[in-house]
Structure formats: structure tokens, C-alpha cells
PDB file of C-alpha atoms and ligand atoms in Angstrom:
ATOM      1  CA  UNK A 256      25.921 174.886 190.834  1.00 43.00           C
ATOM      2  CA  UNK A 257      22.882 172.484 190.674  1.00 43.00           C
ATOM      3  CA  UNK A 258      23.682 168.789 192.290  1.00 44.00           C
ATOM      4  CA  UNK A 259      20.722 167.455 190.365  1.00 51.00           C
ATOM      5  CA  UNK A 260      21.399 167.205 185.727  1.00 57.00           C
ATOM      6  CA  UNK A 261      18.047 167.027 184.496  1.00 62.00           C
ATOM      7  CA  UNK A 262      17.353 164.546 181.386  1.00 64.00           C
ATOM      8  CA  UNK A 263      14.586 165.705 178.658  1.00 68.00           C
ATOM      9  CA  UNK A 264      14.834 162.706 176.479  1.00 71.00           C
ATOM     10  CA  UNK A 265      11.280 161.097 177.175  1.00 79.00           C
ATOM     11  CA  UNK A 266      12.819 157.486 176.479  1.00 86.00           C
ATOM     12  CA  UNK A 267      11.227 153.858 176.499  1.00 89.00           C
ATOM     13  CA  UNK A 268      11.730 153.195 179.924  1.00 90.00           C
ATOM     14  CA  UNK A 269       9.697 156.073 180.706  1.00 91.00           C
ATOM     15  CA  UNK A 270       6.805 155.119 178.070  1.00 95.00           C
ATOM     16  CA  UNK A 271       6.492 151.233 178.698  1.00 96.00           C
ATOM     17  CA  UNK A 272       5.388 151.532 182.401  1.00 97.00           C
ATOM     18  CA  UNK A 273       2.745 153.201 181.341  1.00 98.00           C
ATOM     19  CA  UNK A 274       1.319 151.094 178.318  1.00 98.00           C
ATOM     20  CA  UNK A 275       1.925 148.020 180.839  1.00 98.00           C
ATOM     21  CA  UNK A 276      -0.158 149.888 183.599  1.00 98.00           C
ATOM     22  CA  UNK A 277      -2.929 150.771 181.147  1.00 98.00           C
ATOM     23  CA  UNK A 278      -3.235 147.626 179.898  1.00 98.00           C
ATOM     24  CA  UNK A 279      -3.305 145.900 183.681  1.00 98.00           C
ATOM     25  CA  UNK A 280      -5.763 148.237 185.347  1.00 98.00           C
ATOM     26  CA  UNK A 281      -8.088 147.666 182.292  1.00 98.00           C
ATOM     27  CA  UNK A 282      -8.214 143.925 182.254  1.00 98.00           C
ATOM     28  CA  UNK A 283      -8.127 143.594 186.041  1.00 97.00           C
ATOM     29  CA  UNK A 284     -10.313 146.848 187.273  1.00 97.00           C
ATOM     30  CA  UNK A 285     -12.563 147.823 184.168  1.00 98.00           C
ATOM     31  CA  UNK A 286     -12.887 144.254 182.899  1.00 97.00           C
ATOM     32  CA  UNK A 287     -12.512 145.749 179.071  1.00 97.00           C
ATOM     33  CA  UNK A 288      -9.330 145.099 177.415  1.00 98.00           C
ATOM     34  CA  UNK A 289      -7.627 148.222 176.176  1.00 98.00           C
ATOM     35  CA  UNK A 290      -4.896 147.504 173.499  1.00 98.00           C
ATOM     36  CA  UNK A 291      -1.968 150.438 173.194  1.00 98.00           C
ATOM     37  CA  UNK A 292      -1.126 152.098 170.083  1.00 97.00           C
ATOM     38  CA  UNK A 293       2.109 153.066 168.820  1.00 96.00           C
ATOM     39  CA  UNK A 294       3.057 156.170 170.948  1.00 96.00           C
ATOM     40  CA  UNK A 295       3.811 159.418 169.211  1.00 95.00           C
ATOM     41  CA  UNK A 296       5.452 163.040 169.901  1.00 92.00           C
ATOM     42  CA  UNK A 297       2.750 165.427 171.258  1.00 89.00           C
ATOM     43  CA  UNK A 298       2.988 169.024 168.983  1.00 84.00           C
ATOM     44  CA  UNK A 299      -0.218 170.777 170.361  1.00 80.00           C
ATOM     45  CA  UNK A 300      -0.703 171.946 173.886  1.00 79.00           C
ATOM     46  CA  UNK A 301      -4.678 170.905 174.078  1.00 82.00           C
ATOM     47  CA  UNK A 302      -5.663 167.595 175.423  1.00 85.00           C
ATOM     48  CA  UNK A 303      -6.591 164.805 173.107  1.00 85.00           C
ATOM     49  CA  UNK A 304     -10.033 164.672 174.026  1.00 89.00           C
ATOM     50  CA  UNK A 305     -12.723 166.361 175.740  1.00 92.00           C
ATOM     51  CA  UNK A 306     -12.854 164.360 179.532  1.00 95.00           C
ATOM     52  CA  UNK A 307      -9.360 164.594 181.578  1.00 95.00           C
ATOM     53  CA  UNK A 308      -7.871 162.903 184.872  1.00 96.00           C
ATOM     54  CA  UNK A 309      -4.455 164.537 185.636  1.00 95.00           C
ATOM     55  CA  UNK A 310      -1.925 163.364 188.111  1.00 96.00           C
ATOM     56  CA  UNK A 311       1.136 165.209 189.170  1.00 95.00           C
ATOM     57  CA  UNK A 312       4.982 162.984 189.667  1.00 95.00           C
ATOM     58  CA  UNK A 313       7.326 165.213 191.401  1.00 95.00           C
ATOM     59  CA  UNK A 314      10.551 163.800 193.297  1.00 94.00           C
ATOM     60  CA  UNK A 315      12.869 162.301 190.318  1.00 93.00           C
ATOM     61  CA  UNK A 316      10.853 161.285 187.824  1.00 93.00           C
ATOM     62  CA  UNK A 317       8.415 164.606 187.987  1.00 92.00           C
ATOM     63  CA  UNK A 318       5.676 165.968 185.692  1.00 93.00           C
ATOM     64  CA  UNK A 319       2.219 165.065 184.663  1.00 93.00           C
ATOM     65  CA  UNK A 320       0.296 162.407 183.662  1.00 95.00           C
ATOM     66  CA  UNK A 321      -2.785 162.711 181.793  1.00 95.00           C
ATOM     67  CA  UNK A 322      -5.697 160.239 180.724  1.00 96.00           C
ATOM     68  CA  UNK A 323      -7.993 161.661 178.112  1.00 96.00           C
ATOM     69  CA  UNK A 324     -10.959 160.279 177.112  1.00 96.00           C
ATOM     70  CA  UNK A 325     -13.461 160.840 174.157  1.00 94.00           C
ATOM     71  CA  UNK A 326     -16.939 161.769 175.927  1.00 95.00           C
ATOM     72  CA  UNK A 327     -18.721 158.810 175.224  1.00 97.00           C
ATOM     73  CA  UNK A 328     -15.520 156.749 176.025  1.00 97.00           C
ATOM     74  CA  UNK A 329     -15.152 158.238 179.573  1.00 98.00           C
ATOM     75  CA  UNK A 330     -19.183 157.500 180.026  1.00 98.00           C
ATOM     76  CA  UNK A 331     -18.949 153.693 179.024  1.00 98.00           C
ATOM     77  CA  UNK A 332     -15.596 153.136 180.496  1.00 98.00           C
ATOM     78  CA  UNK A 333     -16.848 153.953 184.090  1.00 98.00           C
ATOM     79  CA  UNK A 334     -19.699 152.354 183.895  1.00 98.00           C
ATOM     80  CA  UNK A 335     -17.728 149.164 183.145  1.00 98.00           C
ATOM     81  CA  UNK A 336     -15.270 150.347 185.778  1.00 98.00           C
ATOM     82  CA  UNK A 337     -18.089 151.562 188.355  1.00 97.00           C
ATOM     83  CA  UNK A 338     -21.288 149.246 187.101  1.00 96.00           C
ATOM     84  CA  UNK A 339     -23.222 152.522 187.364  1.00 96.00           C
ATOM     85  CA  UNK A 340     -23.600 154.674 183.788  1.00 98.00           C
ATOM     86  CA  UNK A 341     -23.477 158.462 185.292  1.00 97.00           C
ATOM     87  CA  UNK A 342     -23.792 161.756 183.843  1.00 96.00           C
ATOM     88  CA  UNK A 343     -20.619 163.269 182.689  1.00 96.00           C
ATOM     89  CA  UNK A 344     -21.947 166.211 185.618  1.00 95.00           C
ATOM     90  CA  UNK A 345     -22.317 163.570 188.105  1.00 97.00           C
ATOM     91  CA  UNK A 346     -19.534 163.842 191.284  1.00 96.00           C
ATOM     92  CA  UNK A 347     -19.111 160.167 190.960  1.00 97.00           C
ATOM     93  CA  UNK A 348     -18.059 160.142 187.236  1.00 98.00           C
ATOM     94  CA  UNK A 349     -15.113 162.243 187.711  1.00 97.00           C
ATOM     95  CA  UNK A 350     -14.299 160.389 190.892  1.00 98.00           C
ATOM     96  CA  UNK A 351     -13.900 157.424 188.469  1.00 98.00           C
ATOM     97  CA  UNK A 352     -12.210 158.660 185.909  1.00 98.00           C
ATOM     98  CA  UNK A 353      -9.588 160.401 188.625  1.00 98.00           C
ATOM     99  CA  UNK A 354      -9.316 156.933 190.171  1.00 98.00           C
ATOM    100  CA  UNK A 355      -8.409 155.141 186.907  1.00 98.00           C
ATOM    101  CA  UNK A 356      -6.078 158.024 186.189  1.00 98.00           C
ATOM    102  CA  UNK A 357      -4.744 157.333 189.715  1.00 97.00           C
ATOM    103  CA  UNK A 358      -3.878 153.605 188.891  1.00 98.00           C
ATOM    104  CA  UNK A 359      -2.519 154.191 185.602  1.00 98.00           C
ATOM    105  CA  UNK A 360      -0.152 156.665 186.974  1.00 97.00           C
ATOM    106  CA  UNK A 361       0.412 154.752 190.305  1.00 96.00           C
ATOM    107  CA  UNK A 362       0.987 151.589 188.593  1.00 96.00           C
ATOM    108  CA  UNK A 363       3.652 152.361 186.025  1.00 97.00           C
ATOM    109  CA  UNK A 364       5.774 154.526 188.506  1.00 95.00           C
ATOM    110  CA  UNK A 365       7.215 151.438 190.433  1.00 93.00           C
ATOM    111  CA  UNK A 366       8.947 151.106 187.247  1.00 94.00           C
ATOM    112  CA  UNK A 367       9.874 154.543 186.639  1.00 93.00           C
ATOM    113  CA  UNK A 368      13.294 153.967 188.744  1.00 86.00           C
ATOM    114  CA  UNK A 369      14.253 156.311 191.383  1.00 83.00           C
ATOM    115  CA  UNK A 370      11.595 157.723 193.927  1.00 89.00           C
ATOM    116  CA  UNK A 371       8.737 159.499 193.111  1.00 92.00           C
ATOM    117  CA  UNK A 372       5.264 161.000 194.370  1.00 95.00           C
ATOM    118  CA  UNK A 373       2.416 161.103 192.903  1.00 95.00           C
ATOM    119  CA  UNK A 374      -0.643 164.024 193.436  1.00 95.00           C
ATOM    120  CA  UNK A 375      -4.081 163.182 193.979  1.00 95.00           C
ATOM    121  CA  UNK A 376      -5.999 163.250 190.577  1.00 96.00           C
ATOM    122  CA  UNK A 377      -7.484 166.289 189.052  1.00 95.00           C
ATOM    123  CA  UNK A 378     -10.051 165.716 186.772  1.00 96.00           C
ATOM    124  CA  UNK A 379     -10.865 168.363 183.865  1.00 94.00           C
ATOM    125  CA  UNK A 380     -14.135 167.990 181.629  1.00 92.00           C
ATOM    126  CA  UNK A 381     -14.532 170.264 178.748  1.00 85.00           C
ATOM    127  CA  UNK A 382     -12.665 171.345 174.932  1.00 74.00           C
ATOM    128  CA  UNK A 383      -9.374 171.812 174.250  1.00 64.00           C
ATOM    129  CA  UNK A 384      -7.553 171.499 178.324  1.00 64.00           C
ATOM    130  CA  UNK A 385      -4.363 172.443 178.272  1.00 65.00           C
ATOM    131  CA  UNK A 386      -1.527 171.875 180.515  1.00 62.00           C
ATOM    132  CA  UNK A 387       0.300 175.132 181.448  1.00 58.00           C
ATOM    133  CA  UNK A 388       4.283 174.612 182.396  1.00 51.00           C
ATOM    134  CA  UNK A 389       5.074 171.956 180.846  1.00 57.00           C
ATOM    135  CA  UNK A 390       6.842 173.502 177.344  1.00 62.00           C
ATOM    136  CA  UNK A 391      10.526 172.445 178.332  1.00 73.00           C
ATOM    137  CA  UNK A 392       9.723 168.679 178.535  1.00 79.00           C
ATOM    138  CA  UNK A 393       8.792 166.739 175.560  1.00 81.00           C
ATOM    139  CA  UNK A 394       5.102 164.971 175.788  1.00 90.00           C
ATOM    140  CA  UNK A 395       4.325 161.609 174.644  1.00 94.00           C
ATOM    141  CA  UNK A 396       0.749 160.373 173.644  1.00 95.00           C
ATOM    142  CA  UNK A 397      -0.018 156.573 173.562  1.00 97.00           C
ATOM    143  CA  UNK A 398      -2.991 156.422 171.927  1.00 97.00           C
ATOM    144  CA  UNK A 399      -5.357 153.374 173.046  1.00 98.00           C
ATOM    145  CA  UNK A 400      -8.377 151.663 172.039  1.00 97.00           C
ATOM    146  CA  UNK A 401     -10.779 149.758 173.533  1.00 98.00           C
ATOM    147  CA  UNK A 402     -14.752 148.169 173.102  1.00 98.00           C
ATOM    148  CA  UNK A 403     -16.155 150.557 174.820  1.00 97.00           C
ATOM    149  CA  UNK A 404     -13.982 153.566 173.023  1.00 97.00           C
ATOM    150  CA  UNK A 405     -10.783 155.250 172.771  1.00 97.00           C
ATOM    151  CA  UNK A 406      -8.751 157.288 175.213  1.00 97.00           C
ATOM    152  CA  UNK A 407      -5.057 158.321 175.036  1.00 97.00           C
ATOM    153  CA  UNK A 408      -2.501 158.572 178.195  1.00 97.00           C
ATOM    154  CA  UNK A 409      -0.224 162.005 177.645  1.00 95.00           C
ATOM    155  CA  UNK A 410       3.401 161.659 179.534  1.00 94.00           C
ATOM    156  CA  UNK A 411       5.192 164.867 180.104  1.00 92.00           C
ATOM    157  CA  UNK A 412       8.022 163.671 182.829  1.00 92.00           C
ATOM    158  CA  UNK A 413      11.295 164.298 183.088  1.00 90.00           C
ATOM    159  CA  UNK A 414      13.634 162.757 185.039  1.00 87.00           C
ATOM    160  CA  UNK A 415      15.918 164.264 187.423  1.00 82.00           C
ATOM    161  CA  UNK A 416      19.470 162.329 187.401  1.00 69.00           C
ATOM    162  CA  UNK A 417      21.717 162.609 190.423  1.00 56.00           C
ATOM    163  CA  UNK A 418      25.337 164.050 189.727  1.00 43.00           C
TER     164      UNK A 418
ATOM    165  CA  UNK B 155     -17.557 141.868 210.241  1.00 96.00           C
ATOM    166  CA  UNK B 156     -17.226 145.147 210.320  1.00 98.00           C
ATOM    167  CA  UNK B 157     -15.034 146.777 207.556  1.00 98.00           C
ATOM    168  CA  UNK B 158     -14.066 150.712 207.525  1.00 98.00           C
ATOM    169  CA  UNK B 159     -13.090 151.667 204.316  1.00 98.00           C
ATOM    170  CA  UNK B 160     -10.592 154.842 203.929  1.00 98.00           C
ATOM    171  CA  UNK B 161     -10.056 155.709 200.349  1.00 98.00           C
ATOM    172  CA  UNK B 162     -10.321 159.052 198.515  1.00 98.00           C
ATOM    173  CA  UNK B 163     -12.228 157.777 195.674  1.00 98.00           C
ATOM    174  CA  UNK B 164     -15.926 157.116 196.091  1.00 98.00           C
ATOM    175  CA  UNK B 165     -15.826 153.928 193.331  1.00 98.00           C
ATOM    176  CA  UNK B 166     -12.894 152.286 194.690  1.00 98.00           C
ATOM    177  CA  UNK B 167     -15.005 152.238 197.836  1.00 98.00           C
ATOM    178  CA  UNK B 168     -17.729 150.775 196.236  1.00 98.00           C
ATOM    179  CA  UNK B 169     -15.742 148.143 194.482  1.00 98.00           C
ATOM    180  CA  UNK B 170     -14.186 146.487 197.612  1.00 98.00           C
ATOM    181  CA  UNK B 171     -17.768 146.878 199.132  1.00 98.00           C
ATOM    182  CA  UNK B 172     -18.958 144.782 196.497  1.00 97.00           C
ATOM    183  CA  UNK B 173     -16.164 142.134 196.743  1.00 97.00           C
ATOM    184  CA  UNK B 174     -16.089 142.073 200.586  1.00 98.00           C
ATOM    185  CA  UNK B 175     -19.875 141.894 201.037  1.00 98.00           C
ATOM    186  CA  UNK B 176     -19.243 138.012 200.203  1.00 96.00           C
ATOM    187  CA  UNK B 177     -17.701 137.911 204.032  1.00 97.00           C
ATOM    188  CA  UNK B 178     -20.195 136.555 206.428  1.00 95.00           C
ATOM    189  CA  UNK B 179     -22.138 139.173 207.876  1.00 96.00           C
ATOM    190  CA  UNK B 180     -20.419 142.132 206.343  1.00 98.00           C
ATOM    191  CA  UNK B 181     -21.290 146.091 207.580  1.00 98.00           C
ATOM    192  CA  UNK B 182     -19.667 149.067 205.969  1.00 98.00           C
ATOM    193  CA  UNK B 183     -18.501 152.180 207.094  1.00 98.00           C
ATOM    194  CA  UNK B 184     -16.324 154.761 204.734  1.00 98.00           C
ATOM    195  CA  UNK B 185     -14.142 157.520 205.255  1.00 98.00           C
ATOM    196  CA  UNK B 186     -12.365 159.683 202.427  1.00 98.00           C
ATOM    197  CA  UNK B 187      -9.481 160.440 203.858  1.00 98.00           C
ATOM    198  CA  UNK B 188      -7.205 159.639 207.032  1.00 98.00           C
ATOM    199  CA  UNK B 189      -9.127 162.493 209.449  1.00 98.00           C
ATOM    200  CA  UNK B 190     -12.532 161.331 208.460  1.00 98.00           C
ATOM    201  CA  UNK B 191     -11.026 158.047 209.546  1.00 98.00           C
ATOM    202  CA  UNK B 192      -9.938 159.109 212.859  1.00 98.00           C
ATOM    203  CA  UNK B 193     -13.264 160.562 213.318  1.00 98.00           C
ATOM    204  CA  UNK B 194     -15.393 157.690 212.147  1.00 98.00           C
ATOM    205  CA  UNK B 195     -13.159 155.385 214.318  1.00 98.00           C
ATOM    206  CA  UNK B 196     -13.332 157.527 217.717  1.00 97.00           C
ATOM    207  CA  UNK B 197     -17.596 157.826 216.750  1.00 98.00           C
ATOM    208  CA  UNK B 198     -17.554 153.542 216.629  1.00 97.00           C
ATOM    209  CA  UNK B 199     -17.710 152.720 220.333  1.00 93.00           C
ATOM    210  CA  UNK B 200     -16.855 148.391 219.037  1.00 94.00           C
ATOM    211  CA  UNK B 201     -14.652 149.367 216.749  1.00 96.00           C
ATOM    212  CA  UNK B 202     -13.667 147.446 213.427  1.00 98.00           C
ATOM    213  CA  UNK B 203     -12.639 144.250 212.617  1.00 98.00           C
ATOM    214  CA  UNK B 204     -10.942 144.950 209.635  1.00 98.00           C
ATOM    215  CA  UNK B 205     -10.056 148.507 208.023  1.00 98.00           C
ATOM    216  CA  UNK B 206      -8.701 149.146 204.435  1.00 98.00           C
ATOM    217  CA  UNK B 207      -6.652 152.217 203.764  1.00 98.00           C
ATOM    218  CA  UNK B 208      -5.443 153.416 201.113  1.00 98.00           C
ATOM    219  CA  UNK B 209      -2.147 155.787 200.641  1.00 97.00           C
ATOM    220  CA  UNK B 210      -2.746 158.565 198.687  1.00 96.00           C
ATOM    221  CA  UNK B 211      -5.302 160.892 200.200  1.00 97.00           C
ATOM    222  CA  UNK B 212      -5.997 164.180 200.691  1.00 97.00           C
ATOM    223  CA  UNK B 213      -5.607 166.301 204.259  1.00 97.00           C
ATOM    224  CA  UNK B 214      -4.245 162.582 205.901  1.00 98.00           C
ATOM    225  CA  UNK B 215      -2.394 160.486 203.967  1.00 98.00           C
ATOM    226  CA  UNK B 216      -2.681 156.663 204.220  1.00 98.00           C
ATOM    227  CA  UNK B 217       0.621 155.965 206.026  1.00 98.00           C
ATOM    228  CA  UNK B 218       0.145 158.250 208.411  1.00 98.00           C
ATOM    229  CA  UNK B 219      -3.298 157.258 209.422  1.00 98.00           C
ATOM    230  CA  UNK B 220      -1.894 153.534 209.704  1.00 98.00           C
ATOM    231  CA  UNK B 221       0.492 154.989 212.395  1.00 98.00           C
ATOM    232  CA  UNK B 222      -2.100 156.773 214.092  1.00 98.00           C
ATOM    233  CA  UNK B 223      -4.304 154.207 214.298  1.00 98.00           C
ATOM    234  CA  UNK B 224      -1.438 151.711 215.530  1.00 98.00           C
ATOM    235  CA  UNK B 225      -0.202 154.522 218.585  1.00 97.00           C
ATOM    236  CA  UNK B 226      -3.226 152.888 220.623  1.00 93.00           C
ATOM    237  CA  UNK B 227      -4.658 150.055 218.849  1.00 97.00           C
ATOM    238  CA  UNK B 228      -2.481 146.986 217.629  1.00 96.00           C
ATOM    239  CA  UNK B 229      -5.714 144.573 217.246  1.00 96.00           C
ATOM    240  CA  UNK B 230      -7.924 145.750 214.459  1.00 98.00           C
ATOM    241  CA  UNK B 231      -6.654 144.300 211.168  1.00 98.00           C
ATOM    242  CA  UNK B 232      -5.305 146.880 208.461  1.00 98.00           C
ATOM    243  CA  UNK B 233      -4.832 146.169 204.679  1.00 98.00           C
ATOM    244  CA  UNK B 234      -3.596 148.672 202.460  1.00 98.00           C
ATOM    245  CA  UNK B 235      -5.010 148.609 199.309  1.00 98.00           C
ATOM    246  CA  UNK B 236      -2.587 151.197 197.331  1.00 97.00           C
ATOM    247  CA  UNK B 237      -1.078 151.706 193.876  1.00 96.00           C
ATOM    248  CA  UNK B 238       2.154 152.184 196.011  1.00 95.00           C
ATOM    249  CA  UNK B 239       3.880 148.734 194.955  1.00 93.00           C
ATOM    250  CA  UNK B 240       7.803 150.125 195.252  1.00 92.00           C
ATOM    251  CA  UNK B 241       9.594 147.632 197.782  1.00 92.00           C
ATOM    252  CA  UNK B 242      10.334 150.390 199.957  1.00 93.00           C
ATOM    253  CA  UNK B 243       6.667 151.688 200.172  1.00 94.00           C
ATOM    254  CA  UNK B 244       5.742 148.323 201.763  1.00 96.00           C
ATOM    255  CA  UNK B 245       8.620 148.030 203.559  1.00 97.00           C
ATOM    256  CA  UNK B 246       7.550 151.372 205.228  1.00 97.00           C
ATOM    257  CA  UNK B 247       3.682 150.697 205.958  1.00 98.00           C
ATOM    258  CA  UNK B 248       4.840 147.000 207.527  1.00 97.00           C
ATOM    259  CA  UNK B 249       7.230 148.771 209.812  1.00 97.00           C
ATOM    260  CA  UNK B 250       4.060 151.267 210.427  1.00 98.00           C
ATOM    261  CA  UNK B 251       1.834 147.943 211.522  1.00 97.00           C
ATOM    262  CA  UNK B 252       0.011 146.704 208.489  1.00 98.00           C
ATOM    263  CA  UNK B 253      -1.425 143.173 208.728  1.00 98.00           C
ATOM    264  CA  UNK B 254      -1.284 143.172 204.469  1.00 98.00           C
ATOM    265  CA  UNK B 255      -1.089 144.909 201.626  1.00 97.00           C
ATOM    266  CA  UNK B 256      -2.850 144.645 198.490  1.00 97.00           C
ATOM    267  CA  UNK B 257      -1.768 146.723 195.120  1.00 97.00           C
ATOM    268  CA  UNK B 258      -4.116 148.430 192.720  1.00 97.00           C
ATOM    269  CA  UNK B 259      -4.923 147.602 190.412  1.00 97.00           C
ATOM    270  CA  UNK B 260      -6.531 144.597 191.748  1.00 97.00           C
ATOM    271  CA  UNK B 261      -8.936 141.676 190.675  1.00 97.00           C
ATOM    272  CA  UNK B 262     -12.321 140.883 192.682  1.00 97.00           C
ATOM    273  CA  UNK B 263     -10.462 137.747 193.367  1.00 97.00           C
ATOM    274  CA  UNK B 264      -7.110 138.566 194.337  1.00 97.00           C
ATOM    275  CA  UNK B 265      -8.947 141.236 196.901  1.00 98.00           C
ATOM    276  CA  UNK B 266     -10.420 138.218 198.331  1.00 98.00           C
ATOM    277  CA  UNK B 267      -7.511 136.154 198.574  1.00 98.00           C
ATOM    278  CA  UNK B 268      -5.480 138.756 200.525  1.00 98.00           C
ATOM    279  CA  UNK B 269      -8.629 139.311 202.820  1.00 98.00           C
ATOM    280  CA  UNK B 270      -9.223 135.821 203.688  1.00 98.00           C
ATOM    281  CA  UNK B 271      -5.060 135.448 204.198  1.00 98.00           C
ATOM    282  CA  UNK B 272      -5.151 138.249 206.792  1.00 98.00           C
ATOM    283  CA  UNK B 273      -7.926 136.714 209.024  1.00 97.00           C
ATOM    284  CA  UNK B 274      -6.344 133.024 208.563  1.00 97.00           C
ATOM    285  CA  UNK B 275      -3.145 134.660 210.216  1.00 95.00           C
ATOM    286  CA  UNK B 276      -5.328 136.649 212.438  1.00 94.00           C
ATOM    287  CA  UNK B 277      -6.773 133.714 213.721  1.00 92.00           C
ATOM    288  CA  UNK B 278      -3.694 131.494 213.896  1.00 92.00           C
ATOM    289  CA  UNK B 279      -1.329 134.031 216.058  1.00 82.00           C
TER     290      UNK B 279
HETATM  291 MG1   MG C 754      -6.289 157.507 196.538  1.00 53.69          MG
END
């Protein structure tokens, strides 16, 4: 018998943290105010848009956290973020967009409850990404806008509930 | 002052460069992760006056580098500059011999504020 009940409700508590940490990390560290949308059940396995920084939770909240951005999004956001414009092939691009990934995720899991970990940041560039495992937990996508373009943070955590 | 900065990303790096270069007679050196640290430290013969670690990292994480460091040097001034803000988390790198602790996201301001802080407590103990 398992000593651990797993919840797959993605509820509120789970969602705010992150439209709080999004909105914090853009106004203190980008220095463009993003503005969250109304968050919505995620029905296709692809990513939102085309540029990707992925963090892994594990421990018990545990899953993946993903910040998508529309192309020309990801290149003006880190160049506000960076105050260089780079090439979507440049090193230091992705480096940006995995450390904004890095914050959003850090940020909003001190109020995820219970302990967690969170994985360096992957970053993905290119159509239609995918993320492979996830099809027993329910995804979230809050959709967010800004000046400089639109991006969208995908949730797929679950949290692990001791017995 | 001399500065080492330990963080995996590149532009975080280059942010607090850009904030702390306002400190009189600021020098850089960077590391990506808590070995290149070690190795950057043991290759500085006067060491650092301040170094700024963050936790997560590749190959050597943050907190462990912090205790490393500390095993044979309790002088040099270290800030952790981390999106670890859990009560425990900082409970855990103070025990480990940080002199502060500054959470990401951050403004240029607040970075500057915790800086000067440290050396005013530096310089008063
Ligand atoms: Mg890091």
C-alpha cells in the first residue's frame, strides 16, 4: 500500500502562485508589466507557442512548468529583461528565457505548500513542443499579455498529499 | 571590491554586474556553477570581498558551495541571491554561514539595499 494519496485536481491554490510570480518577476526583473488572463484547461499536448523554458517540481507538489513565448515575444522580452536584443540562436537568449522560466517557477513554489524542488531550466525553441508524461495530470494555461507580446505559463503539477 | 559571481544563468550575472558596478571600485569575476567556483576561488591568490551565489545550479549546487566555502574561510562575505524564499531554505543557508540573502526576483534597488546592509554589518562586527 502507497503512504503517499496523490490529488489531480489542479486547484486555485496551485494556479495563483503562479499568476502572482509572473506578474512580480515582470515588473521587478523585465521592467514590462505583464497582466494574466483568465486561466483555462489545456486539451492539446503541443506548447502554446514556438520558444519554451521548462522547469521540473518534484518532491510534493511535482510536475512541470512551462513558459511559452510567441517568437517575437521571447526576442523583445529578453531584451527588456537582458538590455541586449539576441538572435533566437544566440546561447544567451535561451539562457534568458530559462532564467525567467526559473523565477516564475521558483517564485510561486514558496506558495505551493509542502516541500518541493525545482530542476534547472530546459529551454526548447521550435513548433509544436510537447511534453511527454504528463497525460494523467490535468494542465492549466494562463495566458498573459504584455507591451512587448504575449506568452502563456502551462502548469501540469500534481500534488502529492501525505496519508 | 572584488565580487565573484556564481550563478547558472549568464544574464542574471550580468544584471547584478550592472547593479553592483555602482560600488566603489568594483571587479568581477563569474563562475556558473559551485565547482567553477571552487576553482575560480583557489586560482584568486586575495581572494573576494564579497561573493553572490545562487542555489540552483548544475554539477554544485548553491548550498553546498556556501558550506564549502565556509569549511576554511568564515571572512569573505556571501549573499545568496536565490528564488528559494521558503522559511526553511533560509533557515538552512544561515545555519550554512550566509552573511544575507536576497530573493529573485529582485529590483536594481532592493539588490543594492541588501548589498550595502551586508558591508554596514561587516564593518560594524
Ligand atoms: Mg540558477
Amino acid at each position: 500500500m502507497s503512504s503517499t494519496a496523490t490529488s489531480n485536481a489542479i486547484t486555485p491554490d496551485l494556479i495563483i502562485p503562479f499568476m502572482n510570480a509572473v506578474t512580480q518577476v515582470f515588473q521587478k526583473m523585465v521592467g514590462v508589466p505583464a497582466t494574466v488572463q483568465k486561466p483555462y484547461l489545456k486539451t492539446q499536448t503541443a506548447s502554446t507557442y514556438d520558444v519554451c523554458g521548462i522547469i521540473g517540481l518534484s518532491g510534493q507538489v511535482a510536475g512541470s512548468v512551462v513558459v511559452s513565448f510567441a517568437e517575437a515575444a521571447a526576442v523583445n522580452l529578453v531584451e527588456s529583461f537582458s538590455g541586449t536584443r539576441f538572435k533566437v540562436s544566440d546561447p544567451d537568449f535561451a539562457d534568458a528565457i530559462g532564467e525567467l522560466a526559473n523565477m516564475i517557477a521558483g517564485g510561486a513554489k514558496q506558495h505551493l505548500g509542502g516541500v518541493a524542488s525545482i530542476s534547472t531550466p530546459s529551454v526548447v525553441i521550435g513548433k509544436g513542443y510537447a511534453i511527454a508524461g504528463m497525460s494523467d495530470i490535468p494542465c492549466v494555461v494562463i495566458p498573459c499579455t504584455s507591451p512587448r507580446g504575449d506568452f502563456a505559463v502551462e502548469i501540469c503539477i500534481k500534488r502529492h498529499k501525505a496519508a | 571590491m572584488k565580487f565573484l559571481l556564481v550563478d547558472d544563468s549568464k544574464t542574471m550575472r550580468n544584471i547584478q554586474k550592472k547593479v553592483l558596478s555602482n560600488f566603489p571600485g568594483a571587479e568581477f569575476a563569474e563562475a556558473g556553477d559551485g565547482i567553477e567556483a571552487l576553482s575560480v576561488i583557489a586560482a584568486t591568490p586575495g581572494g573576494f570581498d564579497l561573493i553572490m551565489v545562487d542555489w540552483n545550479m548544475p554539477n554544485m549546487d548553491g548550498i553546498t558551495l556556501v558550506k564549502k566555502i565556509r569549511e576554511k574561510d568564515a571572512k569573505t562575505l556571501l549573499v545568496m541571491a536565490t528564488t528559494e524564499a521558503e522559511k526553511a531554505r533560509v533557515l538552512d543557508a544561515i545555519r550554512a554561514g550566509v552573511n544575507n540573502y536576497v530573493v529573485k526576483p529582485f529590483t536594481p534597488e532592493a539588490l543594492t539595499e541588501k548589498i550595502n546592509a551586508t558591508l554596514a554589518k561587516a564593518k560594524a562586527a
